[in-house]
CSV table of C-alpha atoms and ligand atoms in Angstrom, one decimal:
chain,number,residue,atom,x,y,z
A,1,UNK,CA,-5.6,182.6,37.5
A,2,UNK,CA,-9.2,183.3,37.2
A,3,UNK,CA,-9.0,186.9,36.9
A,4,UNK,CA,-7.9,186.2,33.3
A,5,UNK,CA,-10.6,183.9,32.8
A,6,UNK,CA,-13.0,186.7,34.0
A,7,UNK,CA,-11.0,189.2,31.7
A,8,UNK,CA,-12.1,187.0,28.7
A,9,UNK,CA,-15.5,187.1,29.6
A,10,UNK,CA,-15.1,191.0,30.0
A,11,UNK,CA,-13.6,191.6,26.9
A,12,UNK,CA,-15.6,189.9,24.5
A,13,UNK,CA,-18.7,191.2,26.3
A,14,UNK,CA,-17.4,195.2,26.3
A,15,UNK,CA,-16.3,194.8,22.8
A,16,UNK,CA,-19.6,193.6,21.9
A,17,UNK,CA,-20.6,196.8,22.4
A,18,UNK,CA,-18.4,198.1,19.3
A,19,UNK,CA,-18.3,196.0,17.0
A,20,UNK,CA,-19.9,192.3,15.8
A,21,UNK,CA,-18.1,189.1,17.1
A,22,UNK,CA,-17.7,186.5,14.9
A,23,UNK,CA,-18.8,184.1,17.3
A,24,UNK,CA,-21.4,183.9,19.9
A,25,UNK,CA,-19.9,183.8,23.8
A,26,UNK,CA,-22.9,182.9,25.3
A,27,UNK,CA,-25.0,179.9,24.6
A,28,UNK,CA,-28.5,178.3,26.8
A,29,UNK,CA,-28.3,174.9,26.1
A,30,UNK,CA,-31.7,172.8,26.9
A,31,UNK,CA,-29.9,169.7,27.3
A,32,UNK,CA,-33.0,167.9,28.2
A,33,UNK,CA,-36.7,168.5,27.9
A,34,UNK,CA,-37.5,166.1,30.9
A,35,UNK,CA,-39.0,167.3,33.6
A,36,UNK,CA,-41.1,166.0,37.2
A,37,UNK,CA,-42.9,169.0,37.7
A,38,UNK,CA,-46.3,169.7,36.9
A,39,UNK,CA,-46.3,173.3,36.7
A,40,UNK,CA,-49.4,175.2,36.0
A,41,UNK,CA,-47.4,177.8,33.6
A,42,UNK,CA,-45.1,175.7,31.6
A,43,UNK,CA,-45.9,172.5,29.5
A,44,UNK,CA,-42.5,171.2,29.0
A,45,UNK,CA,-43.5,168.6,31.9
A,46,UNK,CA,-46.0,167.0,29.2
A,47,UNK,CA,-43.6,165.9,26.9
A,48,UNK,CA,-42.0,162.9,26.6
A,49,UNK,CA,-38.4,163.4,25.0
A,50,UNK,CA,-37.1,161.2,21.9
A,51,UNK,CA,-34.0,161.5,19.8
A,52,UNK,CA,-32.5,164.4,22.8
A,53,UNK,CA,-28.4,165.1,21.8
A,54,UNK,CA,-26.2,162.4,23.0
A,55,UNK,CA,-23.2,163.0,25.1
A,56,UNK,CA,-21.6,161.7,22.1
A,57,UNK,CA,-22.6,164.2,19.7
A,58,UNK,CA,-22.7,166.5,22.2
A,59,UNK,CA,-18.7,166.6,23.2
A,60,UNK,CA,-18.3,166.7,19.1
A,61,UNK,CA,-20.6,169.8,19.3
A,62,UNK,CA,-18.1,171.1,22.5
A,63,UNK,CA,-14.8,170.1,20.6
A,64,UNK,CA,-16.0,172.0,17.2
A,65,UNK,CA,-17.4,175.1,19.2
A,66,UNK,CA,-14.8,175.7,21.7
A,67,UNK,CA,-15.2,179.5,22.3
A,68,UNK,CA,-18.2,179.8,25.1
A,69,UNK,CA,-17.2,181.6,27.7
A,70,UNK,CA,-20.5,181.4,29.3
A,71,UNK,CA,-23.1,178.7,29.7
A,72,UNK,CA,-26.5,178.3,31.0
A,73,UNK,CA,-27.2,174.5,30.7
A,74,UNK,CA,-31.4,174.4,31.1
A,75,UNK,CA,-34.4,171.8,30.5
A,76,UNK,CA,-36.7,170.7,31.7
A,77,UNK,CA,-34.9,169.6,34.7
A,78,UNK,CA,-31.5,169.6,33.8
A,79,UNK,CA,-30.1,167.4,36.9
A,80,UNK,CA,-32.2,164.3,35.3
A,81,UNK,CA,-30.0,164.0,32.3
A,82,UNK,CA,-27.9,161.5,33.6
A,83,UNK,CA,-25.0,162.6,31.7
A,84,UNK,CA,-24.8,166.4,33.2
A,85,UNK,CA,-21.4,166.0,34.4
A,86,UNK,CA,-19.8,164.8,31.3
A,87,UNK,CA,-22.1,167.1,29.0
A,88,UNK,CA,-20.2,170.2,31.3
A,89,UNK,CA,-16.9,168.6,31.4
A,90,UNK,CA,-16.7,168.4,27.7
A,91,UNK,CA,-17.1,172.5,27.5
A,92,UNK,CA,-15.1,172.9,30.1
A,93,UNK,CA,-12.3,170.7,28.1
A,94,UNK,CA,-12.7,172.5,25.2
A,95,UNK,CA,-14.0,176.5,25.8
A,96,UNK,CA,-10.8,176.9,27.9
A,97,UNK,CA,-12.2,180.0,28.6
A,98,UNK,CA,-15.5,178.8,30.1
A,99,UNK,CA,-16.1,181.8,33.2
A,100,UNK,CA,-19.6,181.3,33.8
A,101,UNK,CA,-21.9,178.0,34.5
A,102,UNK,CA,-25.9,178.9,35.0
A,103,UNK,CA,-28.1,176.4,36.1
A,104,UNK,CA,-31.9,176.4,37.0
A,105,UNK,CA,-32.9,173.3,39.6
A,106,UNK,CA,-36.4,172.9,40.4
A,107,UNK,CA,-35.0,170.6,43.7
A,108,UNK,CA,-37.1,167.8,43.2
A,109,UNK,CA,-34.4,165.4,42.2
A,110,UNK,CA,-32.6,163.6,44.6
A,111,UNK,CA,-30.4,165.7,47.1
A,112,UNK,CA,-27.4,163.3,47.5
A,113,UNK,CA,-27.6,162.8,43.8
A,114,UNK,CA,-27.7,166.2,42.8
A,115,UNK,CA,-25.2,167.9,45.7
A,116,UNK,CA,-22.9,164.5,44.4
A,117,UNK,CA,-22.9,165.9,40.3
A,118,UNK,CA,-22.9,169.7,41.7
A,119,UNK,CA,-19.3,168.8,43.6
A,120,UNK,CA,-18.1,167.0,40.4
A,121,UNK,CA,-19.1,170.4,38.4
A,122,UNK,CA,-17.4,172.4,41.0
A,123,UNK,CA,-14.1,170.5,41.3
A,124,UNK,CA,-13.7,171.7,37.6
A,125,UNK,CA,-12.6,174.9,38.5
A,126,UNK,CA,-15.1,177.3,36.7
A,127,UNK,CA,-15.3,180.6,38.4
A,128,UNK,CA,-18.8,181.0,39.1
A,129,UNK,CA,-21.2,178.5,38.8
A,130,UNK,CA,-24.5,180.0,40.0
A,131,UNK,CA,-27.8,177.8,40.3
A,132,UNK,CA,-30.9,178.9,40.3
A,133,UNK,CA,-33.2,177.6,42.8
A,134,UNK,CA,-36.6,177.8,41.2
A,135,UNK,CA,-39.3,179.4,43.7
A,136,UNK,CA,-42.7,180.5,42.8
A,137,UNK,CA,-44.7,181.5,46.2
A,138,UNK,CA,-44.4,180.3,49.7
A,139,UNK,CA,-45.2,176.8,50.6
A,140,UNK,CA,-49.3,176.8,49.6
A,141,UNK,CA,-48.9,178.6,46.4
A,142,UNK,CA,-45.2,177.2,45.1
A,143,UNK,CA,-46.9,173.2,45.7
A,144,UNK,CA,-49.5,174.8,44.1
A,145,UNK,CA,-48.0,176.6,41.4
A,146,UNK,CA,-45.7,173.5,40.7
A,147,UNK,CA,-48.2,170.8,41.0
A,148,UNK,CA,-46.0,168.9,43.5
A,149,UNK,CA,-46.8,168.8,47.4
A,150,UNK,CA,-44.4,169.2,49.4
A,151,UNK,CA,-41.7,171.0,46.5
A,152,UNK,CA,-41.3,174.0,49.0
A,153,UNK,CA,-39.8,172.4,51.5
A,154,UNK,CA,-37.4,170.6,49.1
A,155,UNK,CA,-36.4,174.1,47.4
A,156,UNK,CA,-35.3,175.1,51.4
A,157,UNK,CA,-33.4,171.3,51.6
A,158,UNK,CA,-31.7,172.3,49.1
A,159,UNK,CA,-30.9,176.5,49.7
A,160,UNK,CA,-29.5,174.9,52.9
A,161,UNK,CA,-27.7,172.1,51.2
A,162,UNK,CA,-25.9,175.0,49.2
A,163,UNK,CA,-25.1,176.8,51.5
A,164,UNK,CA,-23.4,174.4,53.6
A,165,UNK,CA,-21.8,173.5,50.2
A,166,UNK,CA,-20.8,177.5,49.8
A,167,UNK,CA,-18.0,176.8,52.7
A,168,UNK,CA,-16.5,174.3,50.4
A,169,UNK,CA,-17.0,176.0,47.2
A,170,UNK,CA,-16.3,179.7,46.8
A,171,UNK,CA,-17.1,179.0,43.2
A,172,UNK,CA,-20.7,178.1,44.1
A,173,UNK,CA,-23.5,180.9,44.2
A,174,UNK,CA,-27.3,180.6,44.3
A,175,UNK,CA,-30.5,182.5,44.3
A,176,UNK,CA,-34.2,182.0,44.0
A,177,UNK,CA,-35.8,181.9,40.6
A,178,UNK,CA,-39.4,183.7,41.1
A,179,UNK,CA,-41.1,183.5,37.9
A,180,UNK,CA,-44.2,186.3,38.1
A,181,UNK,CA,-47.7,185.3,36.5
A,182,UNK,CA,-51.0,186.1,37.7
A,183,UNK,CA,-50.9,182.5,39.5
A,184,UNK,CA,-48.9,184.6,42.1
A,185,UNK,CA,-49.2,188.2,41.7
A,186,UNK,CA,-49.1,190.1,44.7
A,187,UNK,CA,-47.3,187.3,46.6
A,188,UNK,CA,-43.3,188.2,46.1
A,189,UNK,CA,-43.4,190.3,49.6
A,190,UNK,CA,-45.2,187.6,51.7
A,191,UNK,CA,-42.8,184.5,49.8
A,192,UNK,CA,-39.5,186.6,50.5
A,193,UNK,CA,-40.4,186.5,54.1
A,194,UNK,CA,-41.6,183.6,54.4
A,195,UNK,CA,-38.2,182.2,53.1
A,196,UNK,CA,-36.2,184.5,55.3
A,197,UNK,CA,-38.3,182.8,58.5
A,198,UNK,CA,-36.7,179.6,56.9
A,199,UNK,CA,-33.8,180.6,56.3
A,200,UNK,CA,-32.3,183.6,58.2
A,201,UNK,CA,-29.2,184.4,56.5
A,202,UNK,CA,-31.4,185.1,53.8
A,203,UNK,CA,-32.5,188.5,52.1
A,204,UNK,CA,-34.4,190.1,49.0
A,205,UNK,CA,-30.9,189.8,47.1
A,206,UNK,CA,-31.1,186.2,46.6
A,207,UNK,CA,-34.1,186.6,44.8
A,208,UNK,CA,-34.1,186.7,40.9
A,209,UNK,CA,-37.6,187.5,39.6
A,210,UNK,CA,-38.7,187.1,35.6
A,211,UNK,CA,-42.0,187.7,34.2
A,212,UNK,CA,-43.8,184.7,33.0
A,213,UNK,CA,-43.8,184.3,29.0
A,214,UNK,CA,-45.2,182.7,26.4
A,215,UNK,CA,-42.9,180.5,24.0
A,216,UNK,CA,-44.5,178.3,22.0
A,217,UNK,CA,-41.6,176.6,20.8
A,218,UNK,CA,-39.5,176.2,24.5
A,219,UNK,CA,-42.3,176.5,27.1
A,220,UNK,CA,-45.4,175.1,25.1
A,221,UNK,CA,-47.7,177.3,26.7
A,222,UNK,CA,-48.9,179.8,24.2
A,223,UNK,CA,-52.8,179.2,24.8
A,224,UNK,CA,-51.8,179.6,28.8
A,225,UNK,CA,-53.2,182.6,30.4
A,226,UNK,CA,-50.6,183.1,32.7
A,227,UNK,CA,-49.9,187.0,32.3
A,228,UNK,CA,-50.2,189.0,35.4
A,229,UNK,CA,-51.3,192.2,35.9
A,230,UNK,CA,-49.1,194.5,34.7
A,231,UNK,CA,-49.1,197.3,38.3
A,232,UNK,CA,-48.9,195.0,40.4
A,233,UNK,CA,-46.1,193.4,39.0
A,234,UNK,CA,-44.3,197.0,38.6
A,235,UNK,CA,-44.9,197.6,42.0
A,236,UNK,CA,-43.8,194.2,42.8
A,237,UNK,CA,-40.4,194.8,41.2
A,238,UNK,CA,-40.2,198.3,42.4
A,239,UNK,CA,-40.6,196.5,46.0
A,240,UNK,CA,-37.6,194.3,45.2
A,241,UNK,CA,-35.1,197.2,44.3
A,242,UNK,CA,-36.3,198.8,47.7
A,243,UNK,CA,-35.5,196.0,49.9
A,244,UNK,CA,-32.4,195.0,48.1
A,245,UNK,CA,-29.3,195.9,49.7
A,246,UNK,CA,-26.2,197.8,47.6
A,247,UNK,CA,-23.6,195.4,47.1
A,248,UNK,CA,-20.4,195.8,45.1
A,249,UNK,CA,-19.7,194.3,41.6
A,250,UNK,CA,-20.6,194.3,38.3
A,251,UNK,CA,-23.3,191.6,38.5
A,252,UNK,CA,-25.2,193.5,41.5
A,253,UNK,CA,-25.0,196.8,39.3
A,254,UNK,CA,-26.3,194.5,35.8
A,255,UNK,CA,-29.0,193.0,38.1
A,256,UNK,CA,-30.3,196.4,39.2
A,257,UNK,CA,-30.1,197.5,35.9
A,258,UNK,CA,-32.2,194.3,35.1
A,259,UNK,CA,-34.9,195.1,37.8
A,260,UNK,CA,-34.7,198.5,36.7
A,261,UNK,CA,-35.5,197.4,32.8
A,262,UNK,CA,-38.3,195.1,34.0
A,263,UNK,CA,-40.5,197.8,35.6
A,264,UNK,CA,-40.3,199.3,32.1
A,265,UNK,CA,-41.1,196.5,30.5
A,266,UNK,CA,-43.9,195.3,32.3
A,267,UNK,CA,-45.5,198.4,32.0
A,268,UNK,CA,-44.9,198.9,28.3
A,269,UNK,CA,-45.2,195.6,27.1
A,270,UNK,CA,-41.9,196.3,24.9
A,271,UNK,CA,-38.3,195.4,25.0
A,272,UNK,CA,-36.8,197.9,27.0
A,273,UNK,CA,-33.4,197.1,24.8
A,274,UNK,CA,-32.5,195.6,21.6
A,275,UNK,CA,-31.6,192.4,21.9
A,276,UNK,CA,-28.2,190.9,21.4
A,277,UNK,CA,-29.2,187.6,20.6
A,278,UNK,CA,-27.8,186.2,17.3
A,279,UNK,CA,-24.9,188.9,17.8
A,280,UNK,CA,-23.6,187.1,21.1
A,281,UNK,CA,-25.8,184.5,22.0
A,282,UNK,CA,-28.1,181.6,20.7
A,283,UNK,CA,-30.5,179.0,22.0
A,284,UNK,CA,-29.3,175.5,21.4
A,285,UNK,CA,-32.5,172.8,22.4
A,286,UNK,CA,-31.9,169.3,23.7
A,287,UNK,CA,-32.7,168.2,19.9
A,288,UNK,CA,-29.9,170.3,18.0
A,289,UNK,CA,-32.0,172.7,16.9
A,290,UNK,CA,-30.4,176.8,16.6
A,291,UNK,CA,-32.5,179.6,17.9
A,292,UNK,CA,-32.0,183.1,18.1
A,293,UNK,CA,-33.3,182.8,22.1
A,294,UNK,CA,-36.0,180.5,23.6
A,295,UNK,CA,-38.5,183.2,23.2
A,296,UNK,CA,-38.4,183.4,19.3
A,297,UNK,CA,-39.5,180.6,17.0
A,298,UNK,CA,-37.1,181.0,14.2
A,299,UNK,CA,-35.4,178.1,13.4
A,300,UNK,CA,-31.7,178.8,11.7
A,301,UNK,CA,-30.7,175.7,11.9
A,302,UNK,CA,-29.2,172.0,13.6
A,303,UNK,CA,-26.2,170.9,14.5
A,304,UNK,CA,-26.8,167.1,13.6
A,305,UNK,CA,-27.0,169.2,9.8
A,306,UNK,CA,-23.9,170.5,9.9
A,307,UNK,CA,-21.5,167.5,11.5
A,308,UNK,CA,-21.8,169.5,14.8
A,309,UNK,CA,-20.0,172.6,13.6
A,310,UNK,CA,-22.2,176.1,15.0
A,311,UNK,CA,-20.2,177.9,12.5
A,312,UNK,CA,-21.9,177.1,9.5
A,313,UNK,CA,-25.3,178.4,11.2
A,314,UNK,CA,-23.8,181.2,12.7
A,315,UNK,CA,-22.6,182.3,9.5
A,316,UNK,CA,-25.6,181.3,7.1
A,317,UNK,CA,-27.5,183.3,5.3
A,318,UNK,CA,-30.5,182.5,7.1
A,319,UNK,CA,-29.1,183.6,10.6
A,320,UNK,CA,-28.2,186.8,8.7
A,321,UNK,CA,-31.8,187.7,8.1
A,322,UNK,CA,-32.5,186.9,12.0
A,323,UNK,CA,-29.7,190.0,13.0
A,324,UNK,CA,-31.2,192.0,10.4
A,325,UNK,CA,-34.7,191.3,11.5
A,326,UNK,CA,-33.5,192.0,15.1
A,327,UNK,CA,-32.0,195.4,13.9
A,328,UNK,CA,-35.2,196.4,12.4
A,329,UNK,CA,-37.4,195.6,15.5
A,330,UNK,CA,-39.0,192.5,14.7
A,331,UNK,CA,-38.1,190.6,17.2
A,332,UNK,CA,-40.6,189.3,19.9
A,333,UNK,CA,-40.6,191.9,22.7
A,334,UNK,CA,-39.7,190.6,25.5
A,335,UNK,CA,-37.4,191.0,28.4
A,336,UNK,CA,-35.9,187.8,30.0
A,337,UNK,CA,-33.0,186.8,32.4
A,338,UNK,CA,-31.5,184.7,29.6
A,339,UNK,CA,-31.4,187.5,27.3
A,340,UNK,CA,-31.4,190.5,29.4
A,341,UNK,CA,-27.9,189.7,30.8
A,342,UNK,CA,-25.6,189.9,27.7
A,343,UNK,CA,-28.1,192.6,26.5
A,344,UNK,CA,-27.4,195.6,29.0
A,345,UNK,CA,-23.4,194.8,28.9
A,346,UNK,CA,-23.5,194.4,25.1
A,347,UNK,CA,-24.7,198.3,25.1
A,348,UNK,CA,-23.7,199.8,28.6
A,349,UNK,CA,-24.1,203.9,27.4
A,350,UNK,CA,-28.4,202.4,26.4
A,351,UNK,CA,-28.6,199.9,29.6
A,352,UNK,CA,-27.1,203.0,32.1
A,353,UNK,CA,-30.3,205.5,30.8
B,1,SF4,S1,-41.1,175.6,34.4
B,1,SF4,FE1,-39.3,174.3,34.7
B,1,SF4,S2,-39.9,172.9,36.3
B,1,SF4,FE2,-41.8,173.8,35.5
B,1,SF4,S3,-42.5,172.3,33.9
B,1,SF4,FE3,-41.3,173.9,32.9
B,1,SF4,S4,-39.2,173.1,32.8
B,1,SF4,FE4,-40.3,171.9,34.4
């Protein structure tokens, strides 16, 4: 049954490779910009959210647009949009396809809360739902990092809390989301350890590292000088590679291409790919608002515009001139997990060099 789910997901991504799809099979969806952290690298904390999608327009967004086949629902803090459950039951209703469910948690909300809405999410039979468990540092430097005493010991509540809920759920993955800045360069050995003496059954492969960035438009932290040195990030990541283990699959071999791609960016400072944004994915925010990714300020369009239809935007003239602008190398360079993904298996002969 879900091996033709997964062949769906397979098919539209290796034929991505060949020619253009006429729509997009991956969409990050900022379904909220709330957020209880204080982080010291993101300001999406500071605002205070008006006129966000409603479930309402939402599942008319779901029922007009029912061809993702892979979601990454984001914030803010995703779990504090009280309507989380409905908002993923109304893609999962209407993408019939729907293989893949990303989601970042920064565990501060409530554990009975969240673990209740994660079991809902499960029990609707996508076939991976992977959360990211964000983690900056060990437990000085992550309270530190995140503003919030005492948020390091919730992030290990809550890797055990999934993992008890991994005997239940074969559908349920996780890892820890290390995002690198100079706030804790130098650090990713020491916090990897750390965790393991937390948590045994732990090891370097349920870490996901991403550089810091800048974004303006999703983050609001353009004037933040968060950028970290760019060796001893390289080394950092070249650490991670060492100390990961081989494991079989095609989303162990994409993440070591990943890791791979991220040494060269980091010590570049340029895309390592082109990116396959506006060709198979898009950035929806929690307002409507189209973007090529969360790292590029170009607005195509909204949905509240177009009676909820992503078609119209997808096919404007304006999100045109975004691909073409891609193509020609203007694009932003950077090299994120939300883009990087789609980007190495939507050109596999460029990703394998
Ligand atoms: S990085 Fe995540 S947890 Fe921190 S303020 Fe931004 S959205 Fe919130």
């Amino acid at each position: 049954m879900k091996s033709g789910k997964l062949l769906g997901l397979g098919f539209d991504a290796v034929k991505s490779n060949f020619t253009e799809l006429d729509r997009p099979y991956k969409m990050t969806f900022a379904i909220t910009y709330k957020c209880q952290s204080r982080c010291l690298t993101c300001n999406i904390w500071q605002r205070k959210p008006v006129g966000e999608l409603t479930i309402d327009e939402i599942r008319e967004f779901a029922k007009k647009n029912g061809y993702f086949k892979w979601l990454e629902i984001t914030g803010g803090e995703p779990f504090l949009d009280s309507d989380i459950v409905e908002i993923v039951k109304a893609f999962v209703e209407n993408s019939k396809k729907l293989f893949i469910l990303t989601m970042p948690t920064n565990s501060l909300c409530n554990q009975e809360m969240l673990a209740g809405k994660l079991k809902q999410i499960l029990d609707m039979g996508i076939p991976k739902v992977s959360i990211t468990l964000s983690l900056d540092g060990n437990r000085e430097l992550h309270d530190k990092i995140r503003g919030i005493p005492g948020n390091f010991d919730r992030v290990m509540a809550m890797a055990r809390r999934l993992k008890e809920l991994q005997k239940e759920y074969k559908n349920l993955f996780f890892v820890f989301g290390y995002t690198m800045s100079r706030l804790n360069q130098g650090h990713l050995e020491e916090t990897i350890n750390d965790v393991i003496k937390e948590l045994p059954w732990a090891t370097a492969n349920n870490f996901h590292v991403n550089v810091g960035q800048l974004s303006g438009m999703y983050y609001g932290n353009e004037d933040m000088q968060i950028a970290a040195d760019r060796e001893i990030v390289a080394e950092e990541v070249k650490m991670l590679i060492k100390k990961r283990r081989t494991e079989i699959g095609m989303i162990p071999i994409i993440e070591g291409i990943f890791l791979r791609k991220l040494v060269e960016y980091v010590t570049t400072g340029k895309s390592p790919m082109k990116s396959r944004s506006m060709d198979v994915s898009l950035f929806l925010d929690s307002y409507g608002n189209v973007f090529p990714s969360i790292m590029w300020d170009r607005k195509i369009g909204n949905i509240r515009e177009t009676d909820y239809d992503l078609g119209r935007i997808w096919l404007s003239p304006a999100a045109d001139e975004i691909r073409k602008s891609i193509k020609d190398g203007k694009e932003p360079d950077s090299w994120t997990a939300c883009e990087a993904y789609q980007t190495i298996v939507g050109d596999i002969k460029e990703a394998v060099i």
